[in-house]
Coordinates of C-alpha atoms (C1' of nucleotides) in Angstrom, one line a residue:
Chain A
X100 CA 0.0 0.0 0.0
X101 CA 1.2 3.0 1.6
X102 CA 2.2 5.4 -2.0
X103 CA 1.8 3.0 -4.4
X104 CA 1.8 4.2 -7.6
X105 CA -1.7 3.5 -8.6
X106 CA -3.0 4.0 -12.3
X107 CA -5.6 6.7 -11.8
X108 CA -7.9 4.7 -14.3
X109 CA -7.6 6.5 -18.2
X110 CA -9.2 9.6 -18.6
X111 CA -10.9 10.1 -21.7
X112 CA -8.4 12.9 -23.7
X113 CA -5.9 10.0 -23.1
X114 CA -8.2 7.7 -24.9
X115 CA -9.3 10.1 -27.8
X116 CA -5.6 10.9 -28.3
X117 CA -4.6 7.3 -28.4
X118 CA -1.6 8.8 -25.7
X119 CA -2.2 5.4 -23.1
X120 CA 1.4 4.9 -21.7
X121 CA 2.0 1.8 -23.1
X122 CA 3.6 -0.5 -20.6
X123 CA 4.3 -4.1 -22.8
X124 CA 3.8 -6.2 -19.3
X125 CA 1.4 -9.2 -19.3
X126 CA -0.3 -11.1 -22.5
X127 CA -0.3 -9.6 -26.3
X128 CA -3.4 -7.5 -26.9
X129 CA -5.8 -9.2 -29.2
X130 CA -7.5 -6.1 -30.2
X131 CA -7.1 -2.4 -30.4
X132 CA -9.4 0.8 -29.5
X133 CA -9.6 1.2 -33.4
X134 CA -10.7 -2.1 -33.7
X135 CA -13.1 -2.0 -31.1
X136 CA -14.5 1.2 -31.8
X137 CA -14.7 0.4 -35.3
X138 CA -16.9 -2.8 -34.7
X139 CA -18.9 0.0 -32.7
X140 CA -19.6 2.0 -35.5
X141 CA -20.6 -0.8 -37.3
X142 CA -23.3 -2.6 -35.3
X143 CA -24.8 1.1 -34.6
X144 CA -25.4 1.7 -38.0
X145 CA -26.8 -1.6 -38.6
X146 CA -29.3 -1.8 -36.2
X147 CA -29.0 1.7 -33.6
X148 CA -27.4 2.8 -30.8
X149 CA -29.3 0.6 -28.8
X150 CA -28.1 -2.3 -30.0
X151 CA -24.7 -1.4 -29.3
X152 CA -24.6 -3.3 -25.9
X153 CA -21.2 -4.7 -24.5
X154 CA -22.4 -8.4 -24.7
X155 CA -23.4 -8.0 -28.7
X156 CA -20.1 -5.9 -29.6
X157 CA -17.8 -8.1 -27.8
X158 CA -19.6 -11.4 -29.2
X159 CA -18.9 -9.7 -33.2
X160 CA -14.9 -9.5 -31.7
X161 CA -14.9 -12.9 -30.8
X162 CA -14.0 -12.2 -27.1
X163 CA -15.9 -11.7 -23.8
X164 CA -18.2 -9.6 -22.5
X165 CA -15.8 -8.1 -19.6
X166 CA -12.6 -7.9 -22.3
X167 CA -13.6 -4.8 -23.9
X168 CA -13.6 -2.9 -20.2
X169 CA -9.4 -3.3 -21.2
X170 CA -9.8 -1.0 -24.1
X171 CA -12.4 1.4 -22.8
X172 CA -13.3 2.3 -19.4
X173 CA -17.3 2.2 -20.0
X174 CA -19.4 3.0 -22.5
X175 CA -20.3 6.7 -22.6
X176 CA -16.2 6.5 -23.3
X177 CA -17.1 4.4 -25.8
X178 CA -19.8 6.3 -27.4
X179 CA -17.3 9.6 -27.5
X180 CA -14.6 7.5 -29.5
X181 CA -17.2 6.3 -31.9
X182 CA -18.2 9.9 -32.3
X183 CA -14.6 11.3 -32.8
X184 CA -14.0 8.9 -34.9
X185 CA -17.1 9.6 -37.3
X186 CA -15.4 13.4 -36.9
X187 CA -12.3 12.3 -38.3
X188 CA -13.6 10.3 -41.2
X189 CA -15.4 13.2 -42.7
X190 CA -14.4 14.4 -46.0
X191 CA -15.8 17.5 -46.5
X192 CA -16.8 19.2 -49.8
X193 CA -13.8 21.9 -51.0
X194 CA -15.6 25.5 -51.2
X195 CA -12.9 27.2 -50.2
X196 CA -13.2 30.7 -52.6
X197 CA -16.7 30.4 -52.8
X198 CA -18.9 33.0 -51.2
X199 CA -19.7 32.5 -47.7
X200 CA -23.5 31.8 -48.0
X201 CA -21.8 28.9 -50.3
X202 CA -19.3 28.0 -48.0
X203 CA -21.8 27.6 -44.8
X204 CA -24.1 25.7 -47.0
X205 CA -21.6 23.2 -47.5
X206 CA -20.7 22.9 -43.7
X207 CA -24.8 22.4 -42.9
X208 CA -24.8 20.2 -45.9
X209 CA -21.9 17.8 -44.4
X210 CA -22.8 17.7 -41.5
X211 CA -26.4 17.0 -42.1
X212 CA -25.2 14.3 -44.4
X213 CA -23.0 12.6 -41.7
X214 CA -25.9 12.3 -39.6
X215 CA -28.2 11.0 -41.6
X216 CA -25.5 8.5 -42.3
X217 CA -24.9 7.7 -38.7
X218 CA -28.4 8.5 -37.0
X219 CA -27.2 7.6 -34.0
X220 CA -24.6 10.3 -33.7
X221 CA -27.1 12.5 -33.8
X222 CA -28.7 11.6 -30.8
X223 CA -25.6 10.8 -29.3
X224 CA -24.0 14.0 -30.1
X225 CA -23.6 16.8 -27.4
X226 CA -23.7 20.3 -27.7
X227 CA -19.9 19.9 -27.3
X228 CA -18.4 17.1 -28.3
X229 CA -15.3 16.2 -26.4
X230 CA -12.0 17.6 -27.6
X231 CA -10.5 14.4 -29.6
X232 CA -8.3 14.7 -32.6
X233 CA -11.5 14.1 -35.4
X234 CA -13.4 17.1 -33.1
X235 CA -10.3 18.9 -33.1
X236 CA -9.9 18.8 -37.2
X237 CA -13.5 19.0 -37.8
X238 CA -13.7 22.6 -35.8
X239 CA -10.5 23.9 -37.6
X240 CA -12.1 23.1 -41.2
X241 CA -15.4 24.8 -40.2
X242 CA -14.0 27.6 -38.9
X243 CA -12.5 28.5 -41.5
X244 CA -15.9 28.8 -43.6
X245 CA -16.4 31.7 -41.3
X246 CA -13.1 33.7 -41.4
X247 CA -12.7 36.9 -43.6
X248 CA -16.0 38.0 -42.6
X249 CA -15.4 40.7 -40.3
X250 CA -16.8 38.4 -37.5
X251 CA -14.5 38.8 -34.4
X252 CA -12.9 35.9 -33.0
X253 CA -16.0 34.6 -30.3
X254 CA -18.8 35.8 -33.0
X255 CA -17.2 32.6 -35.1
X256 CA -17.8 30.1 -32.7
X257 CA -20.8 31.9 -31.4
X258 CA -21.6 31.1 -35.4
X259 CA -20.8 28.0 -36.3
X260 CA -22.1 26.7 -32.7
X261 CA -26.0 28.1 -34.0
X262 CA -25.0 26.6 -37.1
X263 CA -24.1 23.0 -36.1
X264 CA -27.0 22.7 -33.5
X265 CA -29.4 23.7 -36.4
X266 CA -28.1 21.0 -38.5
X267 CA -28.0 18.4 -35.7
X268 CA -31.5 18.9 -34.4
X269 CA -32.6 18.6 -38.2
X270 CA -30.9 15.3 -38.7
X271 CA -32.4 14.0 -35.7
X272 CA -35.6 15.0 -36.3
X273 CA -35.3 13.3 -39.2
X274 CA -34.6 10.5 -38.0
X275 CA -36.6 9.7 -35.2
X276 CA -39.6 10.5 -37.8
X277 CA -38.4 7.4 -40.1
X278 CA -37.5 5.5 -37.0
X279 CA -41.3 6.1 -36.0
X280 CA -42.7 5.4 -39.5
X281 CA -40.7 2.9 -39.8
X282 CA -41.6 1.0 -36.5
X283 CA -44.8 2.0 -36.4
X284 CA -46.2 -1.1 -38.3
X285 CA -49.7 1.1 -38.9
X286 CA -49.7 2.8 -42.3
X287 CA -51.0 6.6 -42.2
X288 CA -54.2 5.3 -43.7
X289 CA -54.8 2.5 -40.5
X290 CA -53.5 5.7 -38.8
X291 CA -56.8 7.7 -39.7
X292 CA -59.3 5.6 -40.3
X293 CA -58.2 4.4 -36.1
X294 CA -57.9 7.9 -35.1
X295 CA -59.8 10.4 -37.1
X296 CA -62.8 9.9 -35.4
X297 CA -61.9 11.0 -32.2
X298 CA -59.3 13.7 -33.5
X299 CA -62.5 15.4 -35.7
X300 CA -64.7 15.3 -32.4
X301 CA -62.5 16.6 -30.2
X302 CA -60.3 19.0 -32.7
X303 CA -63.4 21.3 -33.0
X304 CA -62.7 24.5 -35.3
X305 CA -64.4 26.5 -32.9
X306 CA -61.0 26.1 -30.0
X307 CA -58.5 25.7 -32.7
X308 CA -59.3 27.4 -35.7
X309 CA -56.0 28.6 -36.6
X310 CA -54.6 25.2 -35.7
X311 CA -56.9 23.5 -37.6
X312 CA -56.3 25.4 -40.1
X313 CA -52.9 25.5 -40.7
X314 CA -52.0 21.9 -39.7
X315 CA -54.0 20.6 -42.6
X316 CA -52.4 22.7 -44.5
X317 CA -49.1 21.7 -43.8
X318 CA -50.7 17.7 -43.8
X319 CA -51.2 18.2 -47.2
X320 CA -48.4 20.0 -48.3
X321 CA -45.9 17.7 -47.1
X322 CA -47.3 14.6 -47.5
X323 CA -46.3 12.8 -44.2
X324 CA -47.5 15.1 -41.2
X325 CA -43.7 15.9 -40.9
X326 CA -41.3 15.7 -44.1
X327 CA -38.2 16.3 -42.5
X328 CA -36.1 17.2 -45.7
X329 CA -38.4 20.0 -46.0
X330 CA -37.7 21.0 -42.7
X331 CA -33.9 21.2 -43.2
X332 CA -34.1 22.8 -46.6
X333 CA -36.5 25.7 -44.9
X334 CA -34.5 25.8 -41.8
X335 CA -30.9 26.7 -43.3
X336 CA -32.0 29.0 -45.2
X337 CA -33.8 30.8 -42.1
X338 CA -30.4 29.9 -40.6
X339 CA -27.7 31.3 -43.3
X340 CA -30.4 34.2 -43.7
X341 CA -29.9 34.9 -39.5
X342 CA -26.6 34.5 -40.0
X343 CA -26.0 36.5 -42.7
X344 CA -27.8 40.0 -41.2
X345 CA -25.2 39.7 -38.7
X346 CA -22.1 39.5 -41.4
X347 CA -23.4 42.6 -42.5
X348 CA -23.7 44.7 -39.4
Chain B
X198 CA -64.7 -17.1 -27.2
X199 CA -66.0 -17.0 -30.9
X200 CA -66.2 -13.1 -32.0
X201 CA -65.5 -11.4 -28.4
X202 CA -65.8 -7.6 -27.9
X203 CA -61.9 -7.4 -27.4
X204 CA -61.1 -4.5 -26.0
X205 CA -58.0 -3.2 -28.3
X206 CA -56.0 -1.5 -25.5
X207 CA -56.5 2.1 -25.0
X208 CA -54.8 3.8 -27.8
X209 CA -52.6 6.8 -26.9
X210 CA -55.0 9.6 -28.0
X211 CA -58.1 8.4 -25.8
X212 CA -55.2 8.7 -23.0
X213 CA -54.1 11.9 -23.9
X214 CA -58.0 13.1 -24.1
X215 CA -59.4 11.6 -21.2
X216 CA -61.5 9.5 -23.6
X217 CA -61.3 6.3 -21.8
X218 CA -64.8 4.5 -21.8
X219 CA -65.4 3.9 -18.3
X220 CA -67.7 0.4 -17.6
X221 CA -67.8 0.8 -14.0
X222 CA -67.2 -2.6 -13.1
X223 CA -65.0 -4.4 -10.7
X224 CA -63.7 -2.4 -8.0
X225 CA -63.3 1.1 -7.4
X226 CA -59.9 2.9 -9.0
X227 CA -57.5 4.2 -5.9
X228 CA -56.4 6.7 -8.4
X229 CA -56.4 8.5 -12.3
X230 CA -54.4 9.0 -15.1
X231 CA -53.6 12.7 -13.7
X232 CA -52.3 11.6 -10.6
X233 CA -50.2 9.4 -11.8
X234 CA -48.9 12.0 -14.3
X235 CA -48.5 14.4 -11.8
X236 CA -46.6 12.3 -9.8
X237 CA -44.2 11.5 -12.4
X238 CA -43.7 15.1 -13.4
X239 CA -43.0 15.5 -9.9
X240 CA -40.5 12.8 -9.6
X241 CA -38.8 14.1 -13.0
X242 CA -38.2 17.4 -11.9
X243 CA -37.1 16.5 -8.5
X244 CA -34.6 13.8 -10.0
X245 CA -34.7 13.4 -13.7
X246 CA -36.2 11.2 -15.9
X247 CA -34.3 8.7 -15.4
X248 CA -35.3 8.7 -12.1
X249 CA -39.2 8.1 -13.0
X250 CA -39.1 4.2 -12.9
X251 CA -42.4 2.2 -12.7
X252 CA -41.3 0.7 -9.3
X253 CA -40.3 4.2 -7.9
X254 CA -43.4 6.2 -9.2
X255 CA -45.6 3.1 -7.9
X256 CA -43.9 3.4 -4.2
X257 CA -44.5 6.9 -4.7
X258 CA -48.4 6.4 -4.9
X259 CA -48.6 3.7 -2.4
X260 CA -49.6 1.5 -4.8
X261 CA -47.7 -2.5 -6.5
X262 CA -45.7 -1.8 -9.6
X263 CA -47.8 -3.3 -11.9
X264 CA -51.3 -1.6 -11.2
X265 CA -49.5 1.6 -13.2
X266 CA -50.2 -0.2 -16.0
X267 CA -54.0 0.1 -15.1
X268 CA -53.3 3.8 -15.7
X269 CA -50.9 3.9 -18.7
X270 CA -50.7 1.3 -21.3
X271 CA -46.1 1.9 -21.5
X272 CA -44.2 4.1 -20.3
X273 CA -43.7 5.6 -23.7
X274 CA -47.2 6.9 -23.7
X275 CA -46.7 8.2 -19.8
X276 CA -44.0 10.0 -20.9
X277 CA -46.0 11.7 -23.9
X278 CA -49.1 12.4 -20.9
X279 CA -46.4 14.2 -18.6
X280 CA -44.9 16.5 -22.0
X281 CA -49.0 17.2 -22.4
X282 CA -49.9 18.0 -18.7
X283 CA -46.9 20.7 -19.3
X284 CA -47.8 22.3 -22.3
X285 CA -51.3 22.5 -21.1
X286 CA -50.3 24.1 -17.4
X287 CA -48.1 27.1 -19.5
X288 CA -49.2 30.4 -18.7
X289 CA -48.1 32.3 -21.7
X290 CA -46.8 35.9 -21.5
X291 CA -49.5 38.2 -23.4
X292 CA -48.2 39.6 -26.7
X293 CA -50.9 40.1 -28.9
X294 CA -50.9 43.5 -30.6
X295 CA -47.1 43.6 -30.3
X296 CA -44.6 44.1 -33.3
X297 CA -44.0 40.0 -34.6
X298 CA -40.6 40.4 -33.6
X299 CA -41.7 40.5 -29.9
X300 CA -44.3 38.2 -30.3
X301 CA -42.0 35.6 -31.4
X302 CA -39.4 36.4 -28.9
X303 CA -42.3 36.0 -26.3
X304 CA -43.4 32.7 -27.8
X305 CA -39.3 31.5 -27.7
X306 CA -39.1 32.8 -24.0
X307 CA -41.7 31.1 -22.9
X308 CA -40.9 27.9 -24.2
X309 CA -37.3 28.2 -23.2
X310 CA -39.0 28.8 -19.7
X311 CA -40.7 25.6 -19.4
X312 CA -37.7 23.5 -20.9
X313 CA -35.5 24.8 -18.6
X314 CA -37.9 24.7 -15.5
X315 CA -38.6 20.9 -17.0
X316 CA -35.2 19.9 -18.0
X317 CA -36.5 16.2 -18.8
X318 CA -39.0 17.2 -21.7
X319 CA -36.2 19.1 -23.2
X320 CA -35.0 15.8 -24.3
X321 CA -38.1 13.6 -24.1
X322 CA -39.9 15.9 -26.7
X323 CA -39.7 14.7 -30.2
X324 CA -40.2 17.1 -33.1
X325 CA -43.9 16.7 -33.5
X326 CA -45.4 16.3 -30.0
X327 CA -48.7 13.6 -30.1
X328 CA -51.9 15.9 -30.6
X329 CA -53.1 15.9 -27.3
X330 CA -55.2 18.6 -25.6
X331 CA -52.2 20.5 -24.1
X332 CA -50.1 20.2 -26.9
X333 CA -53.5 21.6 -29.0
X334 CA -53.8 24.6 -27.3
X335 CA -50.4 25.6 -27.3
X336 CA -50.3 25.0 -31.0
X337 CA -53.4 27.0 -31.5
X338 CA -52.1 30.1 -29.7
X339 CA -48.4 30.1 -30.8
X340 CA -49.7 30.0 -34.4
X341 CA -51.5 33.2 -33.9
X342 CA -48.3 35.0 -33.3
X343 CA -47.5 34.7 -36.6
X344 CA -50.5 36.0 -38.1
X345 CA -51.2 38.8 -40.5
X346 CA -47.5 38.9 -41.5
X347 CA -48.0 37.9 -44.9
X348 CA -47.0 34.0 -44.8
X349 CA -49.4 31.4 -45.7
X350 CA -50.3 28.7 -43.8
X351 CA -47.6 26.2 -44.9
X352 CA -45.2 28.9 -44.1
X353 CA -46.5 29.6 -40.9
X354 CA -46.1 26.2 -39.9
X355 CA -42.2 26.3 -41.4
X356 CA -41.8 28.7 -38.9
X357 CA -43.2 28.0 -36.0
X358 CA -41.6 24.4 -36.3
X359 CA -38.2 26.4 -36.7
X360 CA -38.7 28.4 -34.2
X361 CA -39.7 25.9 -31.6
X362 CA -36.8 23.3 -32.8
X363 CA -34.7 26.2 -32.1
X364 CA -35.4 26.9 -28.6
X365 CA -36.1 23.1 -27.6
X366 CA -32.3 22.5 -28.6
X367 CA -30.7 25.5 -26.7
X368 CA -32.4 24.5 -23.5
X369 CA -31.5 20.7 -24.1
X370 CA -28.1 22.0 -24.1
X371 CA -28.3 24.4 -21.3
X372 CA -29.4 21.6 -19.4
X373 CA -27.4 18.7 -19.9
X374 CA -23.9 21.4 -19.9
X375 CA -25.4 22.0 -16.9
X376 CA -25.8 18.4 -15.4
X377 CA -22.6 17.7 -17.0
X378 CA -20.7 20.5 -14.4
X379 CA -23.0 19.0 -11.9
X380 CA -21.9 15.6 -12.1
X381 CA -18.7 15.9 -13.1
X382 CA -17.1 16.3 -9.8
X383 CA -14.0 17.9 -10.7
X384 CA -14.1 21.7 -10.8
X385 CA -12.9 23.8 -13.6
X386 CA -9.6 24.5 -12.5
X387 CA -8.9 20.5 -11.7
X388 CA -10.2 19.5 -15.0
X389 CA -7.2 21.6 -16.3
X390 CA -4.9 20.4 -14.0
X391 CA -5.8 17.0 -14.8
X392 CA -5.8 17.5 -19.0
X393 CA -3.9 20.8 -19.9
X394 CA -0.5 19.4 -20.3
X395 CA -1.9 16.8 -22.9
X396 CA -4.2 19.5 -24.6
X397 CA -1.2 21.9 -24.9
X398 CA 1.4 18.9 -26.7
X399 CA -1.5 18.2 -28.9
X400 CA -3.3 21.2 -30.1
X401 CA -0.3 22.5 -31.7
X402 CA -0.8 25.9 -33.3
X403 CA 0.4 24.6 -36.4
X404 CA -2.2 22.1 -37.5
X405 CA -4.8 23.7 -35.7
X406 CA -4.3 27.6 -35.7
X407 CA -7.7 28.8 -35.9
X408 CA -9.0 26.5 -33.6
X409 CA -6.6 27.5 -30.6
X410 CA -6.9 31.4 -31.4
X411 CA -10.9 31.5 -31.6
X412 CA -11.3 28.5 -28.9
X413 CA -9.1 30.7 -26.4
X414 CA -11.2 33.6 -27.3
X415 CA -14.7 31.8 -27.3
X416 CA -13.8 30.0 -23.5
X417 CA -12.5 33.4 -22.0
X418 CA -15.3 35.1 -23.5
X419 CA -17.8 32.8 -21.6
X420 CA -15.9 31.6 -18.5
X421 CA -17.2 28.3 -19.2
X422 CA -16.1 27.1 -21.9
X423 CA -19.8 26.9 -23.1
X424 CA -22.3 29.6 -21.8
X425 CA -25.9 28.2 -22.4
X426 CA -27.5 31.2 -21.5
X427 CA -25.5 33.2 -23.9
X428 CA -26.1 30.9 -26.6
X429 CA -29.6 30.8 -26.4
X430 CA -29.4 34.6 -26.7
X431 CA -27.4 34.9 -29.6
X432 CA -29.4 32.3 -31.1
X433 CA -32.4 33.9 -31.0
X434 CA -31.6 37.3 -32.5
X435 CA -30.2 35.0 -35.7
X436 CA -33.7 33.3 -35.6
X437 CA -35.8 36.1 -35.5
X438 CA -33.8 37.9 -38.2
X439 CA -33.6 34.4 -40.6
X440 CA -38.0 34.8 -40.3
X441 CA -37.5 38.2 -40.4
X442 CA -35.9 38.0 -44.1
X443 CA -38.5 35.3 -44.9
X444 CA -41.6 38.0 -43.3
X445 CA -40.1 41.1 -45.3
X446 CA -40.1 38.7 -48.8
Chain C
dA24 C1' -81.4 -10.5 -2.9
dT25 C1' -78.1 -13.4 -5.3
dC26 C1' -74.6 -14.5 -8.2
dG27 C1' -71.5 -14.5 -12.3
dT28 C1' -68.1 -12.0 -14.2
dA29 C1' -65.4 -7.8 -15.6
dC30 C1' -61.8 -5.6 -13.9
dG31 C1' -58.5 -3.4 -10.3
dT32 C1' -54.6 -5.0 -7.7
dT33 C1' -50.5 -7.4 -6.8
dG34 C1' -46.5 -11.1 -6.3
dT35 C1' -43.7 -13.5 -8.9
dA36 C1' -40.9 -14.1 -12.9
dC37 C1' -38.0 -13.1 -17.0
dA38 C1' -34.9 -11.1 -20.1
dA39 C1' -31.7 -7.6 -20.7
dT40 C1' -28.7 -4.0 -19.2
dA41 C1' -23.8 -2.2 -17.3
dT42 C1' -20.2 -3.4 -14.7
dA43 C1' -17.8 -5.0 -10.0
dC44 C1' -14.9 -8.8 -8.5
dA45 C1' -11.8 -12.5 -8.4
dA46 C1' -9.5 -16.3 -10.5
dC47 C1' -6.4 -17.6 -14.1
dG48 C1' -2.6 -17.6 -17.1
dT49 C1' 0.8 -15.1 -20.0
dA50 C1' 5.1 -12.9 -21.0
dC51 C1' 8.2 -9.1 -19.8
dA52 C1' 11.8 -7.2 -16.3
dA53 C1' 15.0 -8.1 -13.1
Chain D
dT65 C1' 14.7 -18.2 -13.9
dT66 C1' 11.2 -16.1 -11.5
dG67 C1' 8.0 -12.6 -9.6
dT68 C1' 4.6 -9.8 -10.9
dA69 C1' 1.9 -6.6 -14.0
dC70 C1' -1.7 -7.1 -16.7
dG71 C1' -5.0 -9.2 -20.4
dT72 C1' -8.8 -12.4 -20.2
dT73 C1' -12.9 -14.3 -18.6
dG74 C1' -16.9 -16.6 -15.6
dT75 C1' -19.7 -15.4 -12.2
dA76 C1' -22.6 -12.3 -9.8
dT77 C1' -25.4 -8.1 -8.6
dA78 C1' -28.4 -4.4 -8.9
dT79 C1' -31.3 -2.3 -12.2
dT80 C1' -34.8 -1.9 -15.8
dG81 C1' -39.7 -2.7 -18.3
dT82 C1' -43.3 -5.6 -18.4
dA83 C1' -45.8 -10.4 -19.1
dC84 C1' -48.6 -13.6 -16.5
dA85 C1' -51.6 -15.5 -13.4
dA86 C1' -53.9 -15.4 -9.0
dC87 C1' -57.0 -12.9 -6.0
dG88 C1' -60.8 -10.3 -4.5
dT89 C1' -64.1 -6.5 -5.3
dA90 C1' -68.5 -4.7 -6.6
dC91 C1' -71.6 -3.9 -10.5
dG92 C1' -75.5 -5.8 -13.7
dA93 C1' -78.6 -9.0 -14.6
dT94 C1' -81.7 -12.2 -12.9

DNA sequence: ATCGTACGTTGTACAATATACAACGTACAA
DNA sequence: TTGTACGTTGTATATTGTACAACGTACGAT
C-alpha cells in the first residue's frame, strides 16, 4: 500500500488521443481501440445505438463480454470514441473561394449528411463534443468557412455553434420521424381511419381554428404530417439568412 | 370465445383526451391518469427522468408496480401524458398587438422557460409532440403570433416548427452542460490540472491555428467554456432575423 | 337478494442492461 | 529463472420494463 503508484484509471483525452502509456507487461493485446470502436460504429449503424450493448459488440470480436472494459473504461467513453471517430472520417466538400453563403451551406450540408448516415450520432451527439483529434480537425475546417467575414474571433464560434446545433437537431428530427414510421407497423391510412374519429370530435374549429387550419395545411403540403427534408431545406435558409444579417452589421 | 368484444388496448389519443370509456365494473380505481402523471412530473423534476421508474413512481403512490399499467398502457405513452400535462399548465406571457418580432421572442421565452424549469422534456420531446389537448392549445395560440405577417399557412407552420426546434435544442443544451458540471465532480480548474499538459502537446498551433486562437477567445469570452445562456441569446436574435428575411419577402 | 363476471390490484418471474470482482494464465523485467 | 503486472474471462449483482396468473371486489342481470 502506503504510496503505491496506482493507475488513476484512463481519462478520456488519453483515450481520444490514443496517448495510453503503453507498458508491454502481461499477455499480447488481441484487439485495439480502433478495432473495437470500429466494430462500434458498425453494429450502430446496422441496427442503432441501442443495440450497441457490451455483450453483442464483444460477441462480433470474438471475445468476452468483460474484455472490452481493457480497451475502454465504459461505455459513454465508448460512445465519445465512436463519435470522434465519425469526426475524423469526414471528408468534407472543397468551397474554399466560394462566397460565404456557399461555404456555410456546405458545412450544414456535411454535416447533415453525416448524420443521416450515422443516425445515431445524432442523438448521441452533445452540444460539445469532447476535444478528440476528429473534433479537433472537424472545428479547424469549419471555422475557417467563417473567417474573412469581419466576424471577431467569439462571434465565429458563437456562429458556427447556432449553425451545427441547427443542422444536428434537423438530422435527428429526421430520423426519429423514419424511425417512428418505420416501426410503427400502422400505415398513415390505418392511422386515420383508427384515429380520425376522435381527433375530428375533439379538434373542433371553434377552439383551434387557426390550428386546424394551418395543420391541414401543412398535412397536405408535405405529404407525411412531418417531411423532414423540408424542414432542413427551410430551416438553413432561415439559418444562413440569421446568419448573414449579422455578417453585415 | 368466438367473436368477443376485445377490448384493443387504449390507444394513446383516448389517453391523452381523457377519452377512456369507463364500464364501472370491478372495483373502485384508488387513483387516475392525472395523478399518476403528476406524480411522475413531480419525480422528474425532482430527480430526472431517469429517475421516473415504474417501481419508484408506484412506491410513490402507495400503490404494487404493476397496477401503473392500469393507468398507462407503457411508459412511452406516460411520458407523452407528462410532455401534455406541461404544455397544457403554460401560462403564456401576453403579446398580442405587439410588433412580430416581440411576439415571437415572447413565444421562444416562454418555451425556453418551461424546458429549462422541465429539464427532462427538453429531451423527451420529439419534433412533432402527439396531438393531445395540451399540446393543441399551445399549437393554437403560438400559431396566432405569426398571423397577419404575410406567410401562408404552410409557411406559418415552417416557422413556427423552426422556431420551436430552435429553442427546444438551446435549453436541451443548457441543461445537460449543466448536469454535466454537476456531475462531473471535478471543478474547472482540476479538469485543467488534470488535462492541460496533454491539450497543450497536442493542439499544436500549427495544424490547428484557428481553432486554438478562436477557442481561447470563445472560452475566455464565456468563463465556461460553453455559456448556455449566452447561446440561447445569440441564437435567437439570428432566428428572428432568418424569419425576419422570410416576413419582409 | 343473489350470483356471475369484468376488472383493479398485486406477487412473482423473466430477459436484458452495465459493470464489479476475483480467478487464471501469460510474458516481460529483473 | 522467477516474480509480478496485466490481459482475459466466468460469475454475480443491482437495475430496468413488463408479461402472466392469482386474487378479490363490486356492478348488472336475474
Amino acid at each position: 500500500m502506503s504510496t503505491a503508484t496506482e493507475t488513476p484509471k484512463p481519462h478520456l483525452l488519453e483515450l481520444l488521443w490514443r496517448a495510453a502509456p503503453e507498458t508491454g507487461r502481461g499477455p499480447r493485446k488481441g484487439l485495439t481501440v480502433d478495432e473495437v470502436v470500429a466494430a462500434a460504429i458498425g453494429l450502430a449503424d446496422a441496427e442503432g445505438l441501442e443495440a450497441v450493448t457490451v455483450r453483442r459488440l464483444a460477441q462480433s470480436l470474438g471475445k468476452a463480454p468483460m474484455t472490452l472494459y481493457t480497451y475502454v473504461p465504459g461505455k459513454a467513453e465508448l460512445v465519445a470514441l465512436m463519435l470522434d471517430s465519425l469526426f475524423a472520417g469526414m471528408d468534407p466538400t472543397p468551397a474554399a473561394d466560394r462566397p460565404w453563403r456557399e461555404r456555410l451551406a456546405a458545412v450544414a450540408r456535411d454535416n447533415y449528411a453525416l448524420y443521416r448516415a450515422h443516425p445515431w450520432a445524432a442523438a448521441a451527439s452533445p452540444s460539445r463534443p469532447p476535444l478528440g483529434p476528429g473534433q479537433c480537425a472537424k472545428y479547424e475546417r469549419e471555422l475557417r468557412a467563417l473567417e474573412g467575414l469581419g466576424l471577431d474571433d467569439v462571434a465565429m464560434d458563437d456562429a458556427l455553434a447556432y449553425l451545427l446545433a441547427f443542422v444536428r437537431t434537423a438530422a435527428q428530427d429526421a430520423a426519429q420521424s423514419e424511425a417512428e414510421r418505420a416501426s410503427s407497423a400502422m400505415s398513415d391510412h390505418e392511422w386515420w381511419e383508427a384515429n380520425g374519429p376522435l381527433l375530428a370530435k375533439v379538434l373542433d374549429t371553434e377552439r383551434f381554428p387557426t390550428a386546424v387550419r394551418v395543420g391541414q395545411a401543412a398535412g397536405e403540403a408535405h405529404d407525411a404530417a412531418y417531411d423532414a427534408e423540408h424542414a432542413f431545406a427551410f430551416g438553413l435558409e432561415r439559418t444562413l439568412d440569421g446568419l448573414g444579417a449579422l455578417i453585415r452589421s
